[in-house]
Structure formats: C-alpha cells, structure tokens
Backbone as JSON, one array per atom type, in Angstrom:
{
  "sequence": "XXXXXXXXXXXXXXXXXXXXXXXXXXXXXXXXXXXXXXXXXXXXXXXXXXXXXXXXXXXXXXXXX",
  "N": [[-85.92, 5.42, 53.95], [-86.02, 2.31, 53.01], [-83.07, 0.03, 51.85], [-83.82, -2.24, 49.21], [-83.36, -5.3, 48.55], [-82.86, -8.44, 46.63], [-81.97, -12.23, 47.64], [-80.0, -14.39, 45.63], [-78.7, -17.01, 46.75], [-77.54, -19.19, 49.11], [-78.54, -20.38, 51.64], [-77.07, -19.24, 54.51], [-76.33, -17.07, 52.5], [-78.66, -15.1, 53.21], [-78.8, -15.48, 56.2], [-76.98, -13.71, 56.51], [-78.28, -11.35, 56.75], [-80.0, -11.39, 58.56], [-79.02, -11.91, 61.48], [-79.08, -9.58, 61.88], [-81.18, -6.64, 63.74], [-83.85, -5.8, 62.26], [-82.86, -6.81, 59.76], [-80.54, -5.41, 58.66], [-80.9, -2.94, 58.44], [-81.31, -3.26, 55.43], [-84.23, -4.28, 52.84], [-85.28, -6.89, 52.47], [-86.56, -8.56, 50.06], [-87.12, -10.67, 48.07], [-85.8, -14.12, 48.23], [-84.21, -16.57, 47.35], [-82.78, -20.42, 47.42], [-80.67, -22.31, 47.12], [-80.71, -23.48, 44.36], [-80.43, -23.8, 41.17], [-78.84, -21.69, 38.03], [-79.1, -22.31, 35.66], [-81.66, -24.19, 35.97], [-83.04, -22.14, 37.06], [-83.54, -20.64, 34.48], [-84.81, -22.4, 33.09], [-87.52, -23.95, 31.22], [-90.34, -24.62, 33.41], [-90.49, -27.82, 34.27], [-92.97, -30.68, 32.85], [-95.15, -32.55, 34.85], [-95.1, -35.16, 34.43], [-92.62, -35.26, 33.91], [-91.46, -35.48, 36.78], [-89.73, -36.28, 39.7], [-90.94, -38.5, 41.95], [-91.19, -38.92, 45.92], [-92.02, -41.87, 46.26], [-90.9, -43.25, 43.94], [-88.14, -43.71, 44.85], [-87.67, -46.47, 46.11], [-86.16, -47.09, 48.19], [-85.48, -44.86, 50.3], [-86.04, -44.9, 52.72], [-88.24, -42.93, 53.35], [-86.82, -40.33, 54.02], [-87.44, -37.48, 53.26], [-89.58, -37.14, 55.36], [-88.1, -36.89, 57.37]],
  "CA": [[-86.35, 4.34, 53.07], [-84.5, 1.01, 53.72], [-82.63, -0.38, 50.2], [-84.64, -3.09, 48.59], [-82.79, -6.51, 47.73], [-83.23, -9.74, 46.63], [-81.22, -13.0, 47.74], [-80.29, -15.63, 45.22], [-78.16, -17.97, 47.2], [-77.68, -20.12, 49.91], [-79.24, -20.2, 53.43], [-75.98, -18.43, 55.17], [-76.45, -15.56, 52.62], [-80.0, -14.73, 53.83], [-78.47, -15.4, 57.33], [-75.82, -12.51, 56.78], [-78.68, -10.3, 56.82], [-80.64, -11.92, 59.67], [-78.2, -11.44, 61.72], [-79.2, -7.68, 62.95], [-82.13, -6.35, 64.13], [-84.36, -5.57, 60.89], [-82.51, -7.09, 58.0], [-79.76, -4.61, 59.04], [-81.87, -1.89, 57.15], [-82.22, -3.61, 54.26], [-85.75, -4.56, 53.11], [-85.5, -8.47, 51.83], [-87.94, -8.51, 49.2], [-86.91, -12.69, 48.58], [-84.9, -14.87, 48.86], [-83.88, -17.86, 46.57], [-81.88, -20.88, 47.92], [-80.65, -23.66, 47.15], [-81.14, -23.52, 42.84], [-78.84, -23.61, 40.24], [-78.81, -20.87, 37.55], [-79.26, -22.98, 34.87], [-82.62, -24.78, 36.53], [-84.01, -21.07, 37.07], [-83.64, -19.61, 33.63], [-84.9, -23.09, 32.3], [-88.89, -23.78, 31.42], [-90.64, -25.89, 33.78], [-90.91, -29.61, 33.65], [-93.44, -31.27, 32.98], [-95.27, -33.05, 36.34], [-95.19, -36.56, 34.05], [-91.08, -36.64, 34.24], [-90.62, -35.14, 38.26], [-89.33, -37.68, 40.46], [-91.86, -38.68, 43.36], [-90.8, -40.13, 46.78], [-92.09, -43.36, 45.44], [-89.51, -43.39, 42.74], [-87.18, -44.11, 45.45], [-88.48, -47.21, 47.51], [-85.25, -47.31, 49.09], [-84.82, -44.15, 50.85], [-87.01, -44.75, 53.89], [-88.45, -41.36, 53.56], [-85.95, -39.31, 53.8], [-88.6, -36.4, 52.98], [-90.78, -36.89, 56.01], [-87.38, -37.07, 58.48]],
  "C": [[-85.26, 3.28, 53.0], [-84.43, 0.16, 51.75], [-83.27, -2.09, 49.93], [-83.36, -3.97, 48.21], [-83.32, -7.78, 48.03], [-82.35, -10.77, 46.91], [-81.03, -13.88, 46.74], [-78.37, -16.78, 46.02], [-78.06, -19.21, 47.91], [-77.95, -19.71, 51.69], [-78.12, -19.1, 54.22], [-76.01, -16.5, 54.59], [-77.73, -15.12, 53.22], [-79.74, -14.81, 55.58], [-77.81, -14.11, 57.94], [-76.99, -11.35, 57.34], [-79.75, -10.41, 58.29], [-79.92, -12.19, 60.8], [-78.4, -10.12, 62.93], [-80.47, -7.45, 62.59], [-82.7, -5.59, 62.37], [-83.47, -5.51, 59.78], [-81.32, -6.17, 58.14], [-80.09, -3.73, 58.23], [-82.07, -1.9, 56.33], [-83.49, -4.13, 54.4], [-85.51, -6.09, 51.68], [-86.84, -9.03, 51.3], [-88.04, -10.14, 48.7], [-85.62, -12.43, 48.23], [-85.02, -16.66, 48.04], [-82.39, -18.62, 46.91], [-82.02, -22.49, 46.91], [-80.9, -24.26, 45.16], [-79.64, -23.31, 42.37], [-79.58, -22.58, 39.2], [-79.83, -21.62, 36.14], [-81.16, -23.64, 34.85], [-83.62, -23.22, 36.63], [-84.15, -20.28, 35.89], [-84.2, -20.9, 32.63], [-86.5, -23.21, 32.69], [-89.37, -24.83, 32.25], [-90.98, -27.29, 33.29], [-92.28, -29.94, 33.87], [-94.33, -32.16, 34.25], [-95.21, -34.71, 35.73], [-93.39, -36.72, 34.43], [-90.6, -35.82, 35.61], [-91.31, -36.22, 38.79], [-90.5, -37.5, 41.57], [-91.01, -39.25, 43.97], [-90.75, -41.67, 46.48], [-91.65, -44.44, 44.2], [-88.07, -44.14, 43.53], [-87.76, -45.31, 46.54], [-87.17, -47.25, 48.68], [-84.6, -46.48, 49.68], [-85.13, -43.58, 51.91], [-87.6, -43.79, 54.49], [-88.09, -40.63, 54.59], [-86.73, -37.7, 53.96], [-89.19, -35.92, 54.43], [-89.56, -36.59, 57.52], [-87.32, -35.34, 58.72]]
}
C-alpha cells in the first residue's frame, strides 16, 4: 500500500516526486501550487470584486500568451 500525501507548494515540490517512476511510491492524492496560506484559509470572494483581464487594458493579454 503506497503512503498517501498531499502537496501544498510550488511546482518543483510536486516535481520532487515526479521525478521516479510512480510518484516514487507515494500515492499523490493533490497537489496545491502556487497559493498563499492566508488566501486558502480565507472565505471566497465575491465574483463582483475579482479582477478580469479587462481590468487591465494594458497587458496585451498576457493570459492568452
């Protein structure tokens, strides 16, 4: 039975384990990147105050590159 974990980091840790042939016998149940602590233990926003692309006209989508 291969040991169950979850990632919360950044792309490289989830790499460590990708790496070797099946997860190197762990079993990568997820995998969270790229968050701050703070942002994941906080309640979601609202969809009236998240930023759209179109918030930024000046960042010649950036998004779609």
């Amino acid at each position: 039975m291969k040991t169950k974990v979850k990632i919360l980091g950044c792309c490289i840790s989830r790499d460590t384990f990708g790496m070797f042939d099946s997860d190197g016998g762990f079993d990568v149940t997820r995998c969270v990147t790229n968050s701050h602590l703070v942002s994941m233990c906080s309640p979601q926003l609202d969809t009236a105050y998240r930023c759209q692309e179109t918030d930024f006209p000046e960042s010649r989508h950036y998004f779609q590159r």
